[in-house]
């Protein structure tokens, strides 16, 4: 099979690379929406450590905080602006006092105030002059409690807007936070990871800044088994790694190699859902951007485990694992084959069969369309593993975003399949699928379907040495009502669709044009695209596989001119 000139930008054959890239980016946006719902790139630390909530440790910590802040107004959700201002004034007075006990009371209450889930008064805290005191507390190696509370406050300030994050950076906090990653106190180290993760998660610029000051390697080193990292530490480090890997422009692959080593350890040895979620997202970001990035993932031996995670019970894990597999499949033919050989096909088939989860179904179908754009052997695997009945059904019944990827799957298979594979695809019902796509009121889908139809007709004509197969295919198309659809679509008002329909009718169905005016298609002129016009609604004439389809399924026998044809009439592939 001819080289595809780069699967990543040209995985949809017959469409220019800019459109192909746009399709890929649309899929990324859809999945990122799910990601935002699941977790944010920047996170606000709650008033109580979630890992300790409801435990004796949490109760003891709360009691200790209460002793520090006795006599101060306690922050709570729903406070008025006046009450918040009172709290901030009391806190800053404590920070200014020069007395560690009063300073601790002030920073604890400030942390509580900044941990309010909805609209924490970050600007009020900054305007009161608290930042300089918080930065000074980061240097208090002799007082880990002050360090910890001040870091917690800065973590939540950095979780605000880009301007808030920039203020944390210009204050000099990041360099001090990197130093604190070596603290003897576990909670200080962990809170420093969280704060740096929020800074790195703000933008590619801030991500690169954290990496430039040496923040990445000390964070990765916290995964060392001899440190016995807690579950919350593992979650924070995995999330931080995902922030190092995300965002465009991507960091250079060489820069991310240490992250890849840590991800190999995480993916291979851990089962916590949150850790796996962030690790899989990190791998999906890392593997996106070129064959050399895909190869880096393959060389780590991660593919079997990622494929295994396609069956994880949580959608939050399956989604990024699927994105990572999709990136591998967009690589060269050998990289695609590595995914197929590692067993991705049964998992993808299961995911695409479940149309109740459209975002995952779309992503799985996108991956399948890229396999269909591969070698004839890979197309053959899709046929023998039973993908095309599902793809054909999706063309008729799935949501628009899934239907479009199903259309590309058929288009790619028609373009790259052998003569025998084309015969099998026709026998399984791809003409019916093309009819369903043409009947679907979506201009983009119609253009894919028309291109597929024309490619199918031309390829069968070129491969047919006797004319029997070519004539049989035209009869199948005509009896499926597609010729009438072409006439109606030609009057849709879209010039590209008009020209393609005219060319197909002229080249392959000239008899339909004999008695018509040269300037107008046969059929109802000006008929709105997608309206009924002699072709039976959204499933084509009578639905897929109905009486208007003379080939039905692959076992249709004499009623199917392709089912019993063997290799007769076709030349070599």
CSV table of N, CA, C and O in Angstrom, one decimal, residues 450 486 490 496-509 513 517-522:
chain,number,residue,atom,x,y,z
A,450,UNK,N,-20.2,10.8,-0.6
A,450,UNK,CA,-20.1,10.9,-2.0
A,450,UNK,C,-18.7,10.5,-2.5
A,450,UNK,O,-18.5,9.9,-3.5
A,486,UNK,N,-28.7,11.0,-5.4
A,486,UNK,CA,-27.8,11.9,-6.1
A,486,UNK,C,-28.5,13.0,-6.8
A,486,UNK,O,-28.0,14.1,-6.8
A,490,UNK,N,-27.9,16.9,-5.7
A,490,UNK,CA,-27.3,17.8,-6.7
A,490,UNK,C,-28.0,19.1,-6.6
A,490,UNK,O,-27.4,20.1,-7.1
A,496,UNK,N,-19.8,21.9,-4.1
A,496,UNK,CA,-19.0,20.7,-4.1
A,496,UNK,C,-19.8,19.5,-4.2
A,496,UNK,O,-19.5,18.5,-5.0
A,497,UNK,N,-20.9,19.4,-3.5
A,497,UNK,CA,-21.8,18.3,-3.6
A,497,UNK,C,-22.4,18.2,-5.0
A,497,UNK,O,-22.5,17.1,-5.6
A,498,UNK,N,-22.9,19.3,-5.5
A,498,UNK,CA,-23.4,19.4,-6.9
A,498,UNK,C,-22.4,18.8,-7.9
A,498,UNK,O,-22.8,17.9,-8.7
A,499,UNK,N,-21.2,19.2,-7.8
A,499,UNK,CA,-20.2,18.7,-8.8
A,499,UNK,C,-19.9,17.3,-8.7
A,499,UNK,O,-19.8,16.5,-9.7
A,500,UNK,N,-19.8,16.8,-7.4
A,500,UNK,CA,-19.5,15.4,-7.2
A,500,UNK,C,-20.7,14.5,-7.7
A,500,UNK,O,-20.5,13.5,-8.3
A,501,UNK,N,-21.9,14.9,-7.4
A,501,UNK,CA,-23.1,14.2,-7.8
A,501,UNK,C,-23.2,14.1,-9.3
A,501,UNK,O,-23.4,13.1,-9.9
A,502,UNK,N,-22.9,15.3,-10.0
A,502,UNK,CA,-22.9,15.3,-11.4
A,502,UNK,C,-21.9,14.4,-12.0
A,502,UNK,O,-22.2,13.7,-13.0
A,503,UNK,N,-20.7,14.4,-11.5
A,503,UNK,CA,-19.7,13.6,-12.0
A,503,UNK,C,-20.0,12.1,-11.9
A,503,UNK,O,-19.8,11.3,-12.8
A,504,UNK,N,-20.5,11.7,-10.7
A,504,UNK,CA,-20.9,10.3,-10.5
A,504,UNK,C,-22.0,9.9,-11.5
A,504,UNK,O,-21.9,8.8,-12.2
A,505,UNK,N,-23.0,10.7,-11.6
A,505,UNK,CA,-24.1,10.4,-12.6
A,505,UNK,C,-23.6,10.3,-14.0
A,505,UNK,O,-24.0,9.4,-14.8
A,506,UNK,N,-22.8,11.3,-14.4
A,506,UNK,CA,-22.2,11.3,-15.8
A,506,UNK,C,-21.4,10.1,-16.1
A,506,UNK,O,-21.5,9.5,-17.1
A,507,UNK,N,-20.5,9.8,-15.1
A,507,UNK,CA,-19.5,8.7,-15.4
A,507,UNK,C,-20.1,7.4,-15.3
A,507,UNK,O,-19.6,6.4,-16.0
A,508,UNK,N,-21.0,7.2,-14.3
A,508,UNK,CA,-21.4,5.8,-14.0
A,508,UNK,C,-22.9,5.5,-14.3
A,508,UNK,O,-23.3,4.4,-14.4
A,509,UNK,N,-23.7,6.6,-14.4
A,509,UNK,CA,-25.2,6.4,-14.6
A,509,UNK,C,-25.7,7.4,-15.7
A,509,UNK,O,-26.6,8.1,-15.5
A,513,UNK,N,-29.4,10.7,-17.2
A,513,UNK,CA,-29.3,12.1,-17.6
A,513,UNK,C,-29.7,12.3,-19.0
A,513,UNK,O,-29.8,13.5,-19.5
A,517,UNK,N,-32.4,18.3,-18.8
A,517,UNK,CA,-31.8,19.5,-19.2
A,517,UNK,C,-30.4,19.6,-18.7
A,517,UNK,O,-30.1,19.1,-17.6
A,518,UNK,N,-29.4,20.1,-19.5
A,518,UNK,CA,-28.0,20.1,-19.0
A,518,UNK,C,-27.8,20.9,-17.8
A,518,UNK,O,-26.8,20.7,-17.1
A,519,UNK,N,-28.6,21.9,-17.5
A,519,UNK,CA,-28.4,22.8,-16.4
A,519,UNK,C,-29.1,22.4,-15.1
A,519,UNK,O,-29.0,23.1,-14.1
A,520,UNK,N,-29.8,21.3,-15.2
A,520,UNK,CA,-30.6,20.9,-13.9
A,520,UNK,C,-30.6,19.4,-13.8
A,520,UNK,O,-30.6,18.6,-14.7
A,521,UNK,N,-30.5,19.0,-12.5
A,521,UNK,CA,-30.5,17.6,-12.2
A,521,UNK,C,-31.9,17.0,-12.4
A,521,UNK,O,-32.9,17.8,-12.2
A,522,UNK,N,-32.0,15.7,-12.6
A,522,UNK,CA,-33.4,15.1,-12.6
A,522,UNK,C,-33.9,15.2,-11.2
A,522,UNK,O,-33.1,15.2,-10.2
